[in-house]
Amino acid sequence: MAISLSQLLPRSALAFRGYNTTNLGRTPELLAVPAYQPILTSRLRRVAAVASDQLGRPVDLVRRVAERLPTGFEDYADAVALVYAVELGQLDLLRQVHGLDVAQAQMAYGYSLGEVVALAAAGATPEDEAIRAPLAMADDCAALAEGVTMGVVFSRTLALSEVEAHRLCADITSEGDGTIAVSAVLSPNTLIVLGQNGTLDRFRQAMSLLCPDRVYLRQNDSRWPPLHTPIVRQRSVPDRASVMIQSMRADASAAHPPVFSLVTGRMTASEPSLHELLRLWIDHPQRLWDAVCVTLASNVRSVIHVGPEPNLIPATFKRLKDNVLQQTSGNSVAGLSMRALKQLAGRPWLASIVPQRASLLRAPEVEQIILEDWLLENVPG
């Protein structure tokens, strides 16, 4: 049975993905649908024109999608343009083909590049201007990835001390042999750390400081631009981007739906300056967990994941859902019992915050919708 997005949309959160090692997703399938093809082609060409102008070279996103040409790290700027175009293109399809106004959604947020898309899609920034600074800085960010390694730091039981993680990174960085920093807070027991040279190994040796129980570090060998860390300051990326951003129209109060920022962990409408928020976006860690908590504390009933092959945000919600269900006696939160509450002790990181954030127990009840799948399942007859 098809999901009625028209009914879900007013109680939905739109979640926009960021750059990843794979960025095409099911976009070639969408482009092959006759009802979708002219609309998606128009968006791909529009963003490609902006990218070509900003980068000073031809960018052909339609060809890339039609011929299923993946984006590698050597063309990172093209990947930025592609993700931006596809996310806005999926919303174009909702509006123009399915008659759904995404402005009716309860809220929106995005991880990394996704936050820039969310602000543009909500009307807080001009669509053709918001992407210019990320594109202009793309080559430098990609170059800084040389020698940078990602580590996913986690505990299976206790919460990690974010304060100690930042302090440890600062101490290692002060040794003068490379910068390391927290790039994202995925949950109380999971952080993403990016480090230059051998700093990640030195972090691994001392990370037991982060919590009383065992701490694990899973290294990711893919190359990652060190956005959302001080590493980008080595090429003055934040200041150079800020000069571009300051002349762009930006008004968080105009955002429909309202946008929650993973930079500050607050609604953007409460920020004194959206321009300053966008500057901070470049070198400050992403607070995904704050967005999860805000989503579950509201009356949101579904999260609509926008973009090609979204994975990080859906996976975060799924892990929380699984953790909650493992501690319940039934298949839903309605089946929660005293016995199940006692079993929360098996996951102290979750148990320690449930009294303050009981809304986390709603995780199994909030529906997760992958928009590209929905669009393909609901092609007009």
CSV table of C-alpha atoms in Angstrom, one decimal:
chain,number,residue,atom,x,y,z
A,1,MET,CA,0.0,0.0,0.0
A,2,ALA,CA,1.5,3.4,-1.1
A,3,ILE,CA,2.4,5.8,1.7
A,4,SER,CA,0.2,8.9,1.7
A,5,LEU,CA,2.8,11.6,1.9
A,6,SER,CA,0.1,14.3,1.7
A,7,GLN,CA,-1.1,13.1,5.1
A,8,LEU,CA,2.3,12.6,6.6
A,9,LEU,CA,4.0,15.7,5.3
A,10,PRO,CA,2.6,18.2,7.9
A,11,ARG,CA,4.0,15.9,10.7
A,12,SER,CA,7.3,15.1,8.9
A,13,ALA,CA,10.9,16.1,9.2
A,14,LEU,CA,12.9,16.5,6.0
A,15,ALA,CA,16.4,15.1,6.4
A,16,PHE,CA,19.0,16.0,3.8
A,17,ARG,CA,22.1,13.8,3.3
A,18,GLY,CA,25.6,15.2,2.7
A,19,TYR,CA,28.6,14.1,0.6
A,20,ASN,CA,29.5,10.4,0.6
A,21,THR,CA,31.7,8.0,-1.3
A,22,THR,CA,28.7,7.1,-3.4
A,23,ASN,CA,26.4,9.9,-4.7
A,24,LEU,CA,24.4,8.6,-7.6
A,25,GLY,CA,21.9,6.5,-5.7
A,26,ARG,CA,18.8,5.8,-7.8
A,27,THR,CA,19.0,9.1,-9.7
A,28,PRO,CA,19.5,7.3,-13.1
A,29,GLU,CA,16.3,5.5,-12.5
A,30,LEU,CA,14.5,8.7,-11.7
A,31,LEU,CA,15.9,10.4,-14.8
A,32,ALA,CA,14.6,7.5,-16.9
A,33,VAL,CA,11.0,8.0,-15.8
A,34,PRO,CA,9.2,10.1,-18.6
A,35,ALA,CA,7.2,12.1,-16.1
A,36,TYR,CA,10.3,13.0,-14.1
A,37,GLN,CA,12.9,13.4,-16.8
A,38,PRO,CA,12.3,17.0,-17.9
A,39,ILE,CA,12.0,18.3,-14.3
A,40,LEU,CA,15.1,16.5,-13.0
A,41,THR,CA,17.0,17.4,-16.2
A,42,SER,CA,16.2,21.1,-15.7
A,43,ARG,CA,17.5,21.0,-12.1
A,44,LEU,CA,20.6,19.2,-13.0
A,45,ARG,CA,21.4,21.7,-15.8
A,46,ARG,CA,20.6,24.6,-13.6
A,47,VAL,CA,23.0,23.5,-10.9
A,48,ALA,CA,25.6,22.5,-13.4
A,49,ALA,CA,25.5,26.0,-14.9
A,50,VAL,CA,26.2,27.5,-11.5
A,51,ALA,CA,29.0,25.0,-10.9
A,52,SER,CA,30.6,25.6,-14.3
A,53,ASP,CA,30.6,29.3,-13.7
A,54,GLN,CA,32.0,29.0,-10.2
A,55,LEU,CA,34.7,26.4,-11.1
A,56,GLY,CA,35.6,27.9,-14.4
A,57,ARG,CA,35.2,24.6,-16.3
A,58,PRO,CA,32.4,22.6,-17.8
A,59,VAL,CA,30.3,20.5,-15.5
A,60,ASP,CA,27.7,18.1,-17.1
A,61,LEU,CA,25.5,16.6,-14.4
A,62,VAL,CA,22.9,15.2,-16.8
A,63,ARG,CA,25.5,13.2,-18.7
A,64,ARG,CA,27.0,12.0,-15.4
A,65,VAL,CA,23.6,10.7,-14.2
A,66,ALA,CA,22.5,9.3,-17.6
A,67,GLU,CA,25.7,7.4,-18.1
A,68,ARG,CA,25.9,6.4,-14.4
A,69,LEU,CA,29.4,7.9,-14.0
A,70,PRO,CA,30.3,7.8,-10.3
A,71,THR,CA,31.9,10.7,-8.6
A,72,GLY,CA,35.4,10.0,-7.3
A,73,PHE,CA,37.4,12.0,-4.9
A,74,GLU,CA,39.4,13.5,-7.9
A,75,ASP,CA,36.2,15.3,-8.9
A,76,TYR,CA,34.9,16.2,-5.4
A,77,ALA,CA,33.5,19.5,-6.6
A,78,ASP,CA,31.3,17.6,-9.1
A,79,ALA,CA,30.0,15.4,-6.3
A,80,VAL,CA,29.1,18.5,-4.3
A,81,ALA,CA,27.1,19.9,-7.2
A,82,LEU,CA,25.5,16.5,-7.9
A,83,VAL,CA,24.2,15.9,-4.4
A,84,TYR,CA,22.9,19.5,-4.2
A,85,ALA,CA,21.1,19.2,-7.5
A,86,VAL,CA,19.6,15.8,-6.8
A,87,GLU,CA,18.2,16.8,-3.4
A,88,LEU,CA,16.6,19.9,-4.8
A,89,GLY,CA,15.5,17.9,-7.9
A,90,GLN,CA,13.7,15.3,-5.7
A,91,LEU,CA,11.8,18.1,-4.0
A,92,ASP,CA,11.0,19.5,-7.5
A,93,LEU,CA,9.4,16.2,-8.4
A,94,LEU,CA,7.3,16.2,-5.2
A,95,ARG,CA,6.0,19.7,-6.0
A,96,GLN,CA,5.5,19.6,-9.8
A,97,VAL,CA,4.5,15.9,-10.3
A,98,HIS,CA,2.9,14.9,-7.0
A,99,GLY,CA,1.5,18.3,-6.0
A,100,LEU,CA,3.1,18.2,-2.5
A,101,ASP,CA,4.4,21.4,-1.0
A,102,VAL,CA,7.4,20.6,1.1
A,103,ALA,CA,7.0,23.9,2.9
A,104,GLN,CA,4.2,22.1,4.9
A,105,ALA,CA,6.7,19.8,6.6
A,106,GLN,CA,7.1,20.4,10.3
A,107,MET,CA,10.9,20.9,10.1
A,108,ALA,CA,14.0,20.2,8.1
A,109,TYR,CA,17.7,19.6,8.8
A,110,GLY,CA,20.7,18.3,6.9
A,111,TYR,CA,24.0,16.6,7.6
A,112,SER,CA,27.0,18.5,6.3
A,113,LEU,CA,26.2,19.7,2.7
A,114,GLY,CA,22.6,18.7,3.5
A,115,GLU,CA,22.3,21.7,5.8
A,116,VAL,CA,23.1,24.0,2.9
A,117,VAL,CA,20.5,22.2,0.8
A,118,ALA,CA,17.9,22.4,3.6
A,119,LEU,CA,18.3,26.2,3.9
A,120,ALA,CA,18.1,26.7,0.2
A,121,ALA,CA,15.1,24.4,-0.2
A,122,ALA,CA,13.3,26.2,2.6
A,123,GLY,CA,13.9,29.6,1.0
A,124,ALA,CA,16.2,31.0,3.7
A,125,THR,CA,19.0,31.3,1.1
A,126,PRO,CA,18.9,31.7,-2.8
A,127,GLU,CA,19.2,28.2,-4.4
A,128,ASP,CA,21.7,29.4,-7.1
A,129,GLU,CA,23.9,31.2,-4.6
A,130,ALA,CA,24.0,28.9,-1.5
A,131,ILE,CA,26.1,26.3,-3.3
A,132,ARG,CA,28.8,28.7,-4.5
A,133,ALA,CA,30.9,28.8,-1.4
A,134,PRO,CA,31.0,25.0,-1.0
A,135,LEU,CA,31.9,24.7,-4.7
A,136,ALA,CA,34.6,27.4,-4.5
A,137,MET,CA,36.2,25.7,-1.5
A,138,ALA,CA,35.9,22.1,-2.8
A,139,ASP,CA,39.3,21.8,-4.4
A,140,ASP,CA,41.1,23.0,-1.3
A,141,CYS,CA,39.0,20.8,1.0
A,142,ALA,CA,39.8,17.8,-1.3
A,143,ALA,CA,43.5,18.7,-1.2
A,144,LEU,CA,43.5,18.8,2.6
A,145,ALA,CA,42.1,15.3,2.6
A,146,GLU,CA,45.6,14.1,1.8
A,147,GLY,CA,46.9,12.3,4.9
A,148,VAL,CA,43.6,12.7,6.8
A,149,THR,CA,42.0,9.6,8.3
A,150,MET,CA,38.5,9.1,9.6
A,151,GLY,CA,37.8,7.2,12.8
A,152,VAL,CA,34.4,6.2,14.2
A,153,VAL,CA,34.8,6.2,18.0
A,154,PHE,CA,32.2,4.4,20.0
A,155,SER,CA,31.4,2.6,23.2
A,156,ARG,CA,29.0,-0.3,23.4
A,157,THR,CA,27.7,0.6,26.8
A,158,LEU,CA,28.5,3.9,28.4
A,159,ALA,CA,28.3,7.4,26.9
A,160,LEU,CA,31.5,9.0,25.7
A,161,SER,CA,32.6,12.3,27.2
A,162,GLU,CA,32.5,14.8,24.4
A,163,VAL,CA,34.4,17.3,26.5
A,164,GLU,CA,37.2,14.9,27.0
A,165,ALA,CA,37.2,14.0,23.3
A,166,HIS,CA,37.7,17.7,22.3
A,167,ARG,CA,40.4,18.1,25.0
A,168,LEU,CA,42.3,15.0,23.8
A,169,CYS,CA,42.2,16.2,20.2
A,170,ALA,CA,43.5,19.6,21.3
A,171,ASP,CA,46.3,18.1,23.3
A,172,ILE,CA,47.4,15.9,20.3
A,173,THR,CA,47.1,18.8,17.9
A,174,SER,CA,49.3,20.9,20.2
A,175,GLU,CA,52.2,18.5,19.7
A,176,GLY,CA,52.6,20.1,16.3
A,177,ASP,CA,52.5,17.0,14.1
A,178,GLY,CA,49.1,17.3,12.5
A,179,THR,CA,45.5,18.4,13.5
A,180,ILE,CA,42.8,16.0,14.8
A,181,ALA,CA,39.3,17.0,15.8
A,182,VAL,CA,35.8,15.8,16.4
A,183,SER,CA,33.8,16.2,13.1
A,184,ALA,CA,30.4,14.8,14.2
A,185,VAL,CA,28.4,13.7,17.3
A,186,LEU,CA,26.2,10.9,16.0
A,187,SER,CA,25.0,9.8,19.4
A,188,PRO,CA,26.1,10.0,23.1
A,189,ASN,CA,28.2,6.9,22.5
A,190,THR,CA,29.4,7.6,18.9
A,191,LEU,CA,31.7,10.3,17.5
A,192,ILE,CA,33.4,10.8,14.2
A,193,VAL,CA,37.0,12.0,14.4
A,194,LEU,CA,39.2,13.2,11.5
A,195,GLY,CA,43.0,13.4,12.0
A,196,GLN,CA,46.1,14.2,9.9
A,197,ASN,CA,49.2,12.2,9.7
A,198,GLY,CA,49.4,9.7,12.6
A,199,THR,CA,47.2,11.7,15.0
A,200,LEU,CA,44.4,9.1,14.9
A,201,ASP,CA,46.8,6.4,16.1
A,202,ARG,CA,47.8,8.7,19.0
A,203,PHE,CA,44.1,9.3,19.8
A,204,ARG,CA,43.5,5.6,19.8
A,205,GLN,CA,46.3,5.1,22.4
A,206,ALA,CA,44.7,7.6,24.8
A,207,MET,CA,40.9,7.3,24.1
A,208,SER,CA,40.2,5.2,27.2
A,209,LEU,CA,39.9,8.7,28.9
A,210,LEU,CA,36.5,9.1,27.1
A,211,CYS,CA,34.6,6.8,29.4
A,212,PRO,CA,35.1,4.2,32.2
A,213,ASP,CA,34.2,1.3,29.9
A,214,ARG,CA,36.0,0.0,26.8
A,215,VAL,CA,36.2,2.5,23.9
A,216,TYR,CA,36.5,1.3,20.3
A,217,LEU,CA,37.8,3.0,17.1
A,218,ARG,CA,36.8,1.8,13.7
A,219,GLN,CA,39.0,3.3,11.0
A,220,ASN,CA,37.5,4.3,7.6
A,221,ASP,CA,40.1,4.1,4.8
A,222,SER,CA,38.2,6.2,2.3
A,223,ARG,CA,39.4,9.7,1.7
A,224,TRP,CA,37.3,12.4,3.3
A,225,PRO,CA,37.4,16.2,3.0
A,226,PRO,CA,38.1,17.5,6.5
A,227,LEU,CA,35.0,19.8,6.7
A,228,HIS,CA,33.6,20.5,10.1
A,229,THR,CA,37.1,20.5,11.7
A,230,PRO,CA,39.8,23.1,12.2
A,231,ILE,CA,41.9,21.3,9.5
A,232,VAL,CA,40.2,23.5,6.9
A,233,ARG,CA,41.7,26.6,8.5
A,234,GLN,CA,45.1,25.6,7.1
A,235,ARG,CA,44.0,27.0,3.8
A,236,SER,CA,41.9,29.8,5.3
A,237,VAL,CA,38.8,28.1,4.0
A,238,PRO,CA,36.4,29.5,6.7
A,239,ASP,CA,37.5,33.1,6.2
A,240,ARG,CA,37.5,32.9,2.4
A,241,ALA,CA,34.1,31.3,2.4
A,242,SER,CA,32.8,33.9,4.8
A,243,VAL,CA,33.7,36.7,2.4
A,244,MET,CA,31.5,35.0,-0.2
A,245,ILE,CA,28.7,34.3,2.2
A,246,GLN,CA,28.5,37.8,3.7
A,247,SER,CA,27.1,39.2,0.4
A,248,MET,CA,24.5,36.5,0.0
A,249,ARG,CA,20.9,37.1,1.0
A,250,ALA,CA,20.1,35.0,4.0
A,251,ASP,CA,17.0,35.1,6.3
A,252,ALA,CA,16.3,32.2,8.6
A,253,SER,CA,12.9,33.6,9.5
A,254,ALA,CA,11.9,33.1,5.8
A,255,ALA,CA,12.5,29.4,6.0
A,256,HIS,CA,9.5,27.1,5.3
A,257,PRO,CA,9.7,24.6,6.8
A,258,PRO,CA,11.8,25.9,9.7
A,259,VAL,CA,15.4,24.6,9.7
A,260,PHE,CA,17.2,23.0,12.6
A,261,SER,CA,21.0,23.5,12.5
A,262,LEU,CA,23.4,20.7,13.2
A,263,VAL,CA,26.1,23.3,13.7
A,264,THR,CA,24.5,24.9,16.9
A,265,GLY,CA,21.9,22.3,17.8
A,266,ARG,CA,19.2,25.0,17.6
A,267,MET,CA,16.6,26.2,15.2
A,268,THR,CA,18.2,28.6,12.7
A,269,ALA,CA,15.4,31.2,13.3
A,270,SER,CA,16.8,31.7,16.8
A,271,GLU,CA,20.3,32.5,15.5
A,272,PRO,CA,21.4,36.1,15.5
A,273,SER,CA,23.0,35.8,12.1
A,274,LEU,CA,22.5,33.1,9.5
A,275,HIS,CA,25.6,34.4,7.7
A,276,GLU,CA,27.7,33.6,10.8
A,277,LEU,CA,26.0,30.2,11.2
A,278,LEU,CA,27.1,29.3,7.6
A,279,ARG,CA,30.6,30.4,8.4
A,280,LEU,CA,30.6,28.2,11.5
A,281,TRP,CA,29.2,25.3,9.4
A,282,ILE,CA,32.6,25.0,7.6
A,283,ASP,CA,34.8,24.2,10.7
A,284,HIS,CA,32.4,23.2,13.5
A,285,PRO,CA,31.3,19.6,14.2
A,286,GLN,CA,28.0,18.3,13.1
A,287,ARG,CA,25.5,17.6,16.0
A,288,LEU,CA,23.3,14.9,14.4
A,289,TRP,CA,22.2,13.6,17.8
A,290,ASP,CA,20.7,16.9,18.7
A,291,ALA,CA,18.5,16.7,15.6
A,292,VAL,CA,17.5,13.2,16.5
A,293,CYS,CA,16.4,14.3,20.0
A,294,VAL,CA,14.5,17.3,18.6
A,295,THR,CA,12.7,15.1,16.1
A,296,LEU,CA,11.6,12.6,18.7
A,297,ALA,CA,10.6,15.3,21.2
A,298,SER,CA,8.2,16.9,18.7
A,299,ASN,CA,5.1,15.4,17.2
A,300,VAL,CA,6.9,14.3,14.0
A,301,ARG,CA,5.6,11.0,12.8
A,302,SER,CA,7.9,10.4,9.9
A,303,VAL,CA,11.4,11.4,8.7
A,304,ILE,CA,11.6,11.8,4.9
A,305,HIS,CA,15.2,11.2,3.8
A,306,VAL,CA,16.1,13.4,0.8
A,307,GLY,CA,19.0,12.7,-1.6
A,308,PRO,CA,20.7,9.9,-3.4
A,309,GLU,CA,21.1,6.7,-1.4
A,310,PRO,CA,20.9,8.4,2.1
A,311,ASN,CA,22.6,6.3,4.7
A,312,LEU,CA,24.0,8.1,7.8
A,313,ILE,CA,20.8,9.7,9.2
A,314,PRO,CA,18.6,6.6,8.4
A,315,ALA,CA,21.2,4.3,10.1
A,316,THR,CA,21.3,6.6,13.2
A,317,PHE,CA,17.5,6.3,13.6
A,318,LYS,CA,17.6,2.6,13.0
A,319,ARG,CA,20.3,2.0,15.6
A,320,LEU,CA,18.3,3.9,18.2
A,321,LYS,CA,15.1,2.1,17.2
A,322,ASP,CA,16.8,-1.3,17.5
A,323,ASN,CA,18.3,-0.4,20.9
A,324,VAL,CA,14.9,0.7,22.2
A,325,LEU,CA,13.1,-2.4,20.9
A,326,GLN,CA,15.8,-4.7,22.4
A,327,GLN,CA,14.8,-3.3,25.8
A,328,THR,CA,11.1,-3.6,25.5
A,329,SER,CA,8.9,-6.6,26.2
A,330,GLY,CA,6.8,-6.3,23.0
A,331,ASN,CA,7.2,-5.0,19.5
A,332,SER,CA,6.4,-1.4,20.3
A,333,VAL,CA,6.8,1.2,22.9
A,334,ALA,CA,3.3,0.4,24.0
A,335,GLY,CA,4.6,-2.9,25.3
A,336,LEU,CA,7.1,-1.3,27.6
A,337,SER,CA,7.1,-2.9,31.1
A,338,MET,CA,9.0,-2.5,34.4
A,339,ARG,CA,11.1,-5.5,33.4
A,340,ALA,CA,12.0,-3.8,30.2
A,341,LEU,CA,12.9,-0.6,31.9
A,342,LYS,CA,15.2,-2.5,34.2
A,343,GLN,CA,16.9,-4.0,31.2
A,344,LEU,CA,17.9,-0.6,30.1
A,345,ALA,CA,20.8,-1.1,32.5
A,346,GLY,CA,22.3,-3.2,29.7
A,347,ARG,CA,22.8,0.0,27.7
A,348,PRO,CA,23.8,2.6,30.3
A,349,TRP,CA,24.4,5.3,27.7
A,350,LEU,CA,20.7,5.0,26.8
A,351,ALA,CA,19.4,4.5,30.3
A,352,SER,CA,21.2,7.6,31.6
A,353,ILE,CA,19.4,9.9,29.3
A,354,VAL,CA,15.9,8.3,29.2
A,355,PRO,CA,14.6,10.1,32.3
A,356,GLN,CA,15.5,13.5,30.8
A,357,ARG,CA,14.6,12.5,27.2
A,358,ALA,CA,11.9,9.9,27.4
A,359,SER,CA,10.8,10.9,23.9
A,360,LEU,CA,13.7,8.8,22.6
A,361,LEU,CA,11.4,5.8,23.3
A,362,ARG,CA,9.3,7.0,20.3
A,363,ALA,CA,12.1,5.9,17.9
A,364,PRO,CA,10.3,2.7,16.8
A,365,GLU,CA,7.1,4.6,16.1
A,366,VAL,CA,8.6,7.2,13.8
A,367,GLU,CA,8.5,6.1,10.2
A,368,GLN,CA,11.6,6.4,8.0
A,369,ILE,CA,10.9,7.1,4.3
A,370,ILE,CA,13.6,7.1,1.6
A,371,LEU,CA,12.3,9.7,-0.8
A,372,GLU,CA,14.0,8.3,-4.0
A,373,ASP,CA,12.4,5.0,-3.2
A,374,TRP,CA,9.0,6.6,-2.7
A,375,LEU,CA,9.2,8.5,-5.9
A,376,LEU,CA,10.0,5.4,-7.9
A,377,GLU,CA,7.2,3.4,-6.2
A,378,ASN,CA,4.7,6.2,-6.9
A,379,VAL,CA,5.5,7.0,-10.6
A,380,PRO,CA,2.4,8.6,-12.2
A,381,GLY,CA,0.4,6.2,-14.4
